[in-house]
mmCIF file of C-alpha atoms in Angstrom:
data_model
loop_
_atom_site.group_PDB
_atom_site.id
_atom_site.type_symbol
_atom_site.label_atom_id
_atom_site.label_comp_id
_atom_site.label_asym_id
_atom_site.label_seq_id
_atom_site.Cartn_x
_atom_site.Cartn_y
_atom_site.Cartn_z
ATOM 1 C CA UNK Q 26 0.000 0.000 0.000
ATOM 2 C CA UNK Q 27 1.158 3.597 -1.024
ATOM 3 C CA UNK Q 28 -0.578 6.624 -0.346
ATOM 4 C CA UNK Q 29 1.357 10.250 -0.956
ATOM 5 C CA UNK Q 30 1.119 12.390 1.806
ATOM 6 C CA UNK Q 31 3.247 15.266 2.662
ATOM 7 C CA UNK Q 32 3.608 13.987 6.675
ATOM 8 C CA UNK Q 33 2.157 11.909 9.488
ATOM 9 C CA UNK Q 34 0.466 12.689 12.892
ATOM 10 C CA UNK Q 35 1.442 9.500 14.885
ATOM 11 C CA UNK Q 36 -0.007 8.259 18.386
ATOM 12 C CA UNK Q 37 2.079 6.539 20.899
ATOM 13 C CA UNK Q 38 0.361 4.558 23.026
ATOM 14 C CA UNK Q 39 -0.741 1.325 21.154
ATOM 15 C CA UNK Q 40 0.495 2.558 18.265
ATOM 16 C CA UNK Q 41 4.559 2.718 18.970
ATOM 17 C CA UNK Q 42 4.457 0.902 21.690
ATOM 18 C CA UNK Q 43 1.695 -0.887 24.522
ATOM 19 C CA UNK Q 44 3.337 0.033 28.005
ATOM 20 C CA UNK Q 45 7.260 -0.707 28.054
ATOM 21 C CA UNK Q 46 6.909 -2.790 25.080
ATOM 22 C CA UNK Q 47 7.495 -1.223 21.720
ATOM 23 C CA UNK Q 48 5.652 -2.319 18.307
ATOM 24 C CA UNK Q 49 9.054 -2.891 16.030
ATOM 25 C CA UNK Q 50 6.532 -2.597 12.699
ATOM 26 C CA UNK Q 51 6.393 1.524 13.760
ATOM 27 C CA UNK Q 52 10.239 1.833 15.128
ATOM 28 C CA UNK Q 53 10.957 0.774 11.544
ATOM 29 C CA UNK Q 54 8.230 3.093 9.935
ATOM 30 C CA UNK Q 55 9.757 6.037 12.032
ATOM 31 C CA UNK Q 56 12.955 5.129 10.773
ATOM 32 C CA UNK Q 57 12.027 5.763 7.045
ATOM 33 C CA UNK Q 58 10.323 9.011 7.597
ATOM 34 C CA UNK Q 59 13.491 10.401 9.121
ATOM 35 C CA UNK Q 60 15.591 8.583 6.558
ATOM 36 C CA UNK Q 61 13.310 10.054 3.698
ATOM 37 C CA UNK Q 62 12.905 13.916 5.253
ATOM 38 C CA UNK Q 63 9.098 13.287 5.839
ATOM 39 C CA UNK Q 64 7.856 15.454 8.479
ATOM 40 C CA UNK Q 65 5.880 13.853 11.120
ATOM 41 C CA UNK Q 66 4.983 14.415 14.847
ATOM 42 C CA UNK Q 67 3.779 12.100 17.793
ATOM 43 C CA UNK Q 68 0.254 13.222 18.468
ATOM 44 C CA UNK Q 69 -0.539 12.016 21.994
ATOM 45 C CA UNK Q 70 -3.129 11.950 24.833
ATOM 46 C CA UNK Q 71 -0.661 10.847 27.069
ATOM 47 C CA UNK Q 72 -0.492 13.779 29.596
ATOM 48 C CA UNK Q 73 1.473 12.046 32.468
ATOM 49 C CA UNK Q 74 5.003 12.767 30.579
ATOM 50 C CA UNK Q 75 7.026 16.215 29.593
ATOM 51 C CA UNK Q 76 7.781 16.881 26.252
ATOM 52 C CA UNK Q 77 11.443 15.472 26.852
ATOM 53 C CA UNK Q 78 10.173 12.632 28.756
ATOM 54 C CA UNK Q 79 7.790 11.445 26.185
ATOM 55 C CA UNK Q 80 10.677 11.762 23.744
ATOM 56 C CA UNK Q 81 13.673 10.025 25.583
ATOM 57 C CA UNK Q 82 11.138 6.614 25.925
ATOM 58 C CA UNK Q 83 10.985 6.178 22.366
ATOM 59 C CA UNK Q 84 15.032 6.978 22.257
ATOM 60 C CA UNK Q 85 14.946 4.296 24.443
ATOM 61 C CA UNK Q 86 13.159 1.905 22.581
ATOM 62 C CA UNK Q 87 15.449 2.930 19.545
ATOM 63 C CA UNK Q 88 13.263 5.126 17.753
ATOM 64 C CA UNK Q 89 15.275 8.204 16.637
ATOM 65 C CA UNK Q 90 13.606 11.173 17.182
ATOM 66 C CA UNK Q 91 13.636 14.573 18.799
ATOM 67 C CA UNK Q 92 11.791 16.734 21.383
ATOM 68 C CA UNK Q 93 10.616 19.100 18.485
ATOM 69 C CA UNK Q 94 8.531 16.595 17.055
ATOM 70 C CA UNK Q 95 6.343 15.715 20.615
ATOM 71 C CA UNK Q 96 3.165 17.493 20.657
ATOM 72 C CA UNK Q 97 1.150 15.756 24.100
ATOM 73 C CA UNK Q 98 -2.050 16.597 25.437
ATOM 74 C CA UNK Q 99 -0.598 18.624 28.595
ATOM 75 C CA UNK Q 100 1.051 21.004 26.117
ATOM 76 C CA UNK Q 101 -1.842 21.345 24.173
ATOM 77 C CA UNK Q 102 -3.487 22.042 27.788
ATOM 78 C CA UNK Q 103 -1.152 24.766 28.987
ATOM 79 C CA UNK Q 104 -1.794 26.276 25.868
ATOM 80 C CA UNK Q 105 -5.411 26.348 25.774
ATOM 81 C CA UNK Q 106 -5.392 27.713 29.392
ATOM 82 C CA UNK Q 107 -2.956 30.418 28.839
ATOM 83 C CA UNK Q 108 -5.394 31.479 25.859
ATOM 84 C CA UNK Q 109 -8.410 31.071 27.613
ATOM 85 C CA UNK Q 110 -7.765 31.436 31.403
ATOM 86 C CA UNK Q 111 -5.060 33.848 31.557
ATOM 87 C CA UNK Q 112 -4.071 34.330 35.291
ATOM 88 C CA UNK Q 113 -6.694 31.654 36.565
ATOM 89 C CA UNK Q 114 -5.233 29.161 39.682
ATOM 90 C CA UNK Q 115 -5.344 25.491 38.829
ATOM 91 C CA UNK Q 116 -5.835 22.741 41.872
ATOM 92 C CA UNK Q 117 -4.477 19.365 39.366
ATOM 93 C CA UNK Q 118 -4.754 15.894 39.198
ATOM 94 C CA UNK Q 119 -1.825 14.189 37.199
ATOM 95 C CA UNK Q 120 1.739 13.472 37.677
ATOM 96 C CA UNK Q 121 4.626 16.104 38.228
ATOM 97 C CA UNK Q 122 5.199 16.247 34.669
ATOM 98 C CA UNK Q 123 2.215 17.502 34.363
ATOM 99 C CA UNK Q 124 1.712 19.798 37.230
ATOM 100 C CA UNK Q 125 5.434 21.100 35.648
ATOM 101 C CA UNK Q 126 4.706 21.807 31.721
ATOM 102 C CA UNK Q 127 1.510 24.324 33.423
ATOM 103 C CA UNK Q 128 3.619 25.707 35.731
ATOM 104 C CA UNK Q 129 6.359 26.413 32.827
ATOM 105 C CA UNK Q 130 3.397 27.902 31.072
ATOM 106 C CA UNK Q 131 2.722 30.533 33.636
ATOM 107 C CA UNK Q 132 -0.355 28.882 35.397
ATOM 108 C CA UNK Q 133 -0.630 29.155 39.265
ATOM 109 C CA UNK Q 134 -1.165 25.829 40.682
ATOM 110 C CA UNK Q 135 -3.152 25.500 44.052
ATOM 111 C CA UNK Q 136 -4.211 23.093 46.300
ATOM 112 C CA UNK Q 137 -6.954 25.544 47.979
ATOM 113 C CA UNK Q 138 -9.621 27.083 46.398
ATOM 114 C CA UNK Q 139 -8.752 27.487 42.209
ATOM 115 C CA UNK Q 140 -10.521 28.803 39.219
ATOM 116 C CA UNK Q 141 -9.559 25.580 37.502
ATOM 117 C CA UNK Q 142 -9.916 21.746 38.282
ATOM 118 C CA UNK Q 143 -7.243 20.291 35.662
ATOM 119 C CA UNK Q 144 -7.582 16.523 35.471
ATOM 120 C CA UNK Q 145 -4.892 14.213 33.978
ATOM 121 C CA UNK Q 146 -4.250 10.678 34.214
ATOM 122 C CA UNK Q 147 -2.748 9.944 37.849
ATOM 123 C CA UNK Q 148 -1.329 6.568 38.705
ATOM 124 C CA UNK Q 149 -1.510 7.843 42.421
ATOM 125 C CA UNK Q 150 -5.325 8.823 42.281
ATOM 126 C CA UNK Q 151 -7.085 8.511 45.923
ATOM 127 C CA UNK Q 152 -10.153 9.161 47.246
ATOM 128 C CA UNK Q 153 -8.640 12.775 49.034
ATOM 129 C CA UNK Q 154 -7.952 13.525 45.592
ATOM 130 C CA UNK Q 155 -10.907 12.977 43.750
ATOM 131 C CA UNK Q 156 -13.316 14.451 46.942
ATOM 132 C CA UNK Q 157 -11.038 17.808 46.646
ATOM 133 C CA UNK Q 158 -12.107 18.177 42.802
ATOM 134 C CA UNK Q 159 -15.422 17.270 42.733
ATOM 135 C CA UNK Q 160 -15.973 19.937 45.988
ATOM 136 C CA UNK Q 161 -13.797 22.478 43.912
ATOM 137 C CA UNK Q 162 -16.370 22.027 40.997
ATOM 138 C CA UNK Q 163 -19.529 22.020 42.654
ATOM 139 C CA UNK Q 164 -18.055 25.085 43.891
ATOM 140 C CA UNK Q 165 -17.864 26.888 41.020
ATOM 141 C CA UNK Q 166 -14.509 26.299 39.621
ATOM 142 C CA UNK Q 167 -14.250 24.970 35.952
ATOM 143 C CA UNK Q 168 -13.402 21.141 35.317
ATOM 144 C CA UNK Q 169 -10.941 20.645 32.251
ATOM 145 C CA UNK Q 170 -9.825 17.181 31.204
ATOM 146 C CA UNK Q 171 -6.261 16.706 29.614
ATOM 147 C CA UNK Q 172 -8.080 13.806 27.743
ATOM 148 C CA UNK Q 173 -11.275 11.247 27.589
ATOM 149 C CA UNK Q 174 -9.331 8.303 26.800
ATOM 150 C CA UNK Q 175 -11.458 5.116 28.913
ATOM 151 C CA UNK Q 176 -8.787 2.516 28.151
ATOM 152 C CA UNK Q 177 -4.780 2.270 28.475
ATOM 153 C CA UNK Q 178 -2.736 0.107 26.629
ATOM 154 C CA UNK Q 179 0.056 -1.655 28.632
ATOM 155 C CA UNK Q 180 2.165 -4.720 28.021
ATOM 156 C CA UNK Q 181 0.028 -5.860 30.423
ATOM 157 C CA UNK Q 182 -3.631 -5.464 29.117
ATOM 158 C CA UNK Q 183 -5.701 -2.552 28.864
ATOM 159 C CA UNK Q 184 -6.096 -0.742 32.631
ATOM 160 C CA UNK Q 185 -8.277 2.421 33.174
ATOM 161 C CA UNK Q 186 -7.692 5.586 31.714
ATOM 162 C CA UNK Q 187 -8.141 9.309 32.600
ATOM 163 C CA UNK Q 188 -11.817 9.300 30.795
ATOM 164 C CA UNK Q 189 -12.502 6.098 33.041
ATOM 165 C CA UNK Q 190 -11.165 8.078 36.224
ATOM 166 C CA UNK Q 191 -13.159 11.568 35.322
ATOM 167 C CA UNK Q 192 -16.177 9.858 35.481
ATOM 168 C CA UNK Q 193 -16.516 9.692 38.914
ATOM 169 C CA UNK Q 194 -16.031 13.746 39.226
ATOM 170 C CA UNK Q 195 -18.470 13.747 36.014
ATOM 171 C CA UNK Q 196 -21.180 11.420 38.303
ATOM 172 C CA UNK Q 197 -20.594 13.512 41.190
ATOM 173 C CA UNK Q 198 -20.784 16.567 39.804
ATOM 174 C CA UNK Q 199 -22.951 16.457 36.614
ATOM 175 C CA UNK Q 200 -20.232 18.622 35.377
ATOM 176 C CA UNK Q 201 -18.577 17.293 32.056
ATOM 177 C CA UNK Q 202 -14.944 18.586 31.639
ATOM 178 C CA UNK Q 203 -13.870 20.605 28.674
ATOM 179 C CA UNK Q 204 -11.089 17.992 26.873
ATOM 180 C CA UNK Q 205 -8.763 19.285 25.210
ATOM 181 C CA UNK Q 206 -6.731 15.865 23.864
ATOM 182 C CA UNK Q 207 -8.139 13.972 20.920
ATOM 183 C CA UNK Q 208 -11.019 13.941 19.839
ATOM 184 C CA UNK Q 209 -10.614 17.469 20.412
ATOM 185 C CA UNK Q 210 -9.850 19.959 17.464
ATOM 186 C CA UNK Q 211 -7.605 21.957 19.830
ATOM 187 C CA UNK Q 212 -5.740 19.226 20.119
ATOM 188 C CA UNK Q 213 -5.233 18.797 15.932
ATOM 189 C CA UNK Q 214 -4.668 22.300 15.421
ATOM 190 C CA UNK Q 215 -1.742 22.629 17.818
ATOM 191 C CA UNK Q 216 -0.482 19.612 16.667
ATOM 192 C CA UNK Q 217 -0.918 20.690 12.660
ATOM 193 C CA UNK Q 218 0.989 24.105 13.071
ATOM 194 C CA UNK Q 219 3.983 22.027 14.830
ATOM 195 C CA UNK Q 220 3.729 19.911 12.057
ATOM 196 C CA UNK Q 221 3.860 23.260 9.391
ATOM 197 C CA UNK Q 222 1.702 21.344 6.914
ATOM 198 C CA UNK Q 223 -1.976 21.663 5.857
ATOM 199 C CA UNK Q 224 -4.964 19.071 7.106
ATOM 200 C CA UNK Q 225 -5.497 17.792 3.439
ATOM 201 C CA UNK Q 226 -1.267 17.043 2.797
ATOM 202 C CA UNK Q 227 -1.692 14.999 6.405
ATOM 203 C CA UNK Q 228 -2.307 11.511 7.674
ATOM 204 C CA UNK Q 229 -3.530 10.716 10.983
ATOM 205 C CA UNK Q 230 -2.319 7.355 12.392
ATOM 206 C CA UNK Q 231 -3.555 5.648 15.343
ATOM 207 C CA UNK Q 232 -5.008 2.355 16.995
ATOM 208 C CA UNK Q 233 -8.386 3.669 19.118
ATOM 209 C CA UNK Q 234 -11.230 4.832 16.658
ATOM 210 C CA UNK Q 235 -12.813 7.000 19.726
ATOM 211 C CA UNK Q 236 -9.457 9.308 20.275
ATOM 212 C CA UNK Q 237 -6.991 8.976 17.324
ATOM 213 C CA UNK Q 238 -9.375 8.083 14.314
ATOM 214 C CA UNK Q 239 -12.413 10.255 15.291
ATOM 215 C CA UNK Q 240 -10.190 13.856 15.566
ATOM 216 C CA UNK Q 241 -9.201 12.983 11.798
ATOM 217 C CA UNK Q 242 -12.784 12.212 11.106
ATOM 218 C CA UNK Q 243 -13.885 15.216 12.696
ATOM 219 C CA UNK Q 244 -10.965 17.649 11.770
ATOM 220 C CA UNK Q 245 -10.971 16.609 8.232
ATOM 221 C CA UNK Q 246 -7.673 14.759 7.971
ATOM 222 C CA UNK Q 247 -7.267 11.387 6.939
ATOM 223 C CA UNK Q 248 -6.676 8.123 9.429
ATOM 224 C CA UNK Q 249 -5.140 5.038 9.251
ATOM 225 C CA UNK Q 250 -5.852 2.357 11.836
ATOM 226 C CA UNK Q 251 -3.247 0.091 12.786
ATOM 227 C CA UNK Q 252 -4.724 -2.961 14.653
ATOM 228 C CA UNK Q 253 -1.786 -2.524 17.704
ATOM 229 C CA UNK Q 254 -4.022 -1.390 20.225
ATOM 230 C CA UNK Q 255 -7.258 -0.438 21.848
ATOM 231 C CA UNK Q 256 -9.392 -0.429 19.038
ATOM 232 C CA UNK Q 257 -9.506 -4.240 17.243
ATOM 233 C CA UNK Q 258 -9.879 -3.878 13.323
ATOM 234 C CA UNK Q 259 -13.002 -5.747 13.590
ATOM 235 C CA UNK Q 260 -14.640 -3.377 15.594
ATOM 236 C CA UNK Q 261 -13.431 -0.681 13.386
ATOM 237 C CA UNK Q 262 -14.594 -1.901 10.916
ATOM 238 C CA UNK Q 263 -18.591 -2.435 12.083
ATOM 239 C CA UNK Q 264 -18.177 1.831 13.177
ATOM 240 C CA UNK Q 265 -20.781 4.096 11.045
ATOM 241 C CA UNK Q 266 -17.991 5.873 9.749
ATOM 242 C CA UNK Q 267 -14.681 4.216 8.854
ATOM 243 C CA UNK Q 268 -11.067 5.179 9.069
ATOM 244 C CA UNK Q 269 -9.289 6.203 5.399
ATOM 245 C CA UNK Q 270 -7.157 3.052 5.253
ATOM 246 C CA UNK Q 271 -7.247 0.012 7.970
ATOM 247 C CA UNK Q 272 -4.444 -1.988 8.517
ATOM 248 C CA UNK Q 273 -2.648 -4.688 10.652
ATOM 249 C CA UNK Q 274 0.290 -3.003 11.242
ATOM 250 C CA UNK Q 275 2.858 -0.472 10.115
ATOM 251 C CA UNK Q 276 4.921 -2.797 8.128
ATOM 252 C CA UNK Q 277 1.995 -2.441 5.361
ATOM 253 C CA UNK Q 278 2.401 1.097 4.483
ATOM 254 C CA UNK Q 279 4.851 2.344 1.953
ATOM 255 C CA UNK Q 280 6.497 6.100 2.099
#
């Protein structure tokens, strides 16, 4: 298969790699976009890792790459607060990473009263946590979501995700965040103008039809599917509306 487009938006998890493992079909496709000059940048939802970090994992997995071709949902966060809630205080749920790229953005992080209830994914969520947000919210403050993704990819199955953790704040509250990772366009348009190119010289490509596949439905860029992940092809494939091209893996597209 061979399809000319000028460059790539790639996810990460379950598309490069599930967890600590990495998919050696998209080290190698990575490998021939940098070989051949073809722009391309890693479009994630993953929110719990800097820029750098995000970066130095696929180093580590032998993927050459650079920090200038990252675009994650936190960034695309700190930028959509500094646009839209210019000197607001934050009280966060995520990792330091996280709680870092706002900080570096100029945001004024709390853990009393805030404007803002940011919520990324937190491998040390607790109850203390959760109660603090949802109190915060019913308050007043307003509830923005990093990203909706349900399921995570690991080596070791799929575990919750931050849309699967939000809920409980969404239940609580009856409040339903403002995302700003994929599906979002936000998301896409911070990633495009990183990227330089326009949506039509673009492909999108990613494993889970309700994140990766539906902002290229919805922002007007093509999709491929690779069947790596969260999404099975088979389900894909039953969806209303389906991805541009649908494959197994990486090894069966051409650049």
């Amino acid at each position: 298969m061979n399809e000319m487009y000028k460059g790539y938006l790639i996810d990460l998890d379950g598309t490069m790699y599930n967890g600590s493992a990495p998919i050696e079909t998209a080290r190698v496709f990575v490998s021939e976009l940098e070989k051949k000059g073809i722009p391309y940048v890693f479009l994630t939802n993953n929110a719990t890792k800097s820029q750098e970090e995000a970066v130095q994992k696929l180093i580590g997995m032998g993927v050459e790459t650079s920090p200038e071709k990252m675009y994650t949902s936190a960034m695309a966060t700190a930028a959509y607060i500094s646009a839209h809630h210019r000197g607001e205080t934050a009280y966060v749920i995520g990792t330091p990473s996280l709680k870092g790229i706002l900080e570096d953005a100029g945001i004024t992080l709390t853990e009393d009263e805030a404007d803002l209830v940011i919520m990324g994914l937190d491998p040390e969520i607790n109850y203390r946590k959760l109660k603090h947000a949802a109190l915060l919210i019913g308050g007043g403050a307003a509830f923005i979501a990093t990203n909706p993704d349900r399921r995570f990819p690991t080596e070791e199955g799929i575990v919750p995700g931050n849309g699967a953790l939000q809920q409980v704040l969404v239940e609580t509250t009856g409040v339903e965040p403002v995302t700003i990772g994929k599906p979002s366009a936000f998301i896409l348009e911070g990633a495009l103008e990183q990227l330089k190119l326009e949506k039509d010289e673009v492909a999108l490509i990613g494993d889970n039809y309700d994140t990766d596949i539906l902002t290229g439905i919805n922002g007007g860029v093509d999709t491929i599917h690779v069947d790596t992940g969260v999404s099975p092809a088979e389900e894909v494939l039953k969806k209303d509306v389906l991805p541009t091209h649908i494959i197994n893996n990486l090894s069966e597209w051409s650049v």
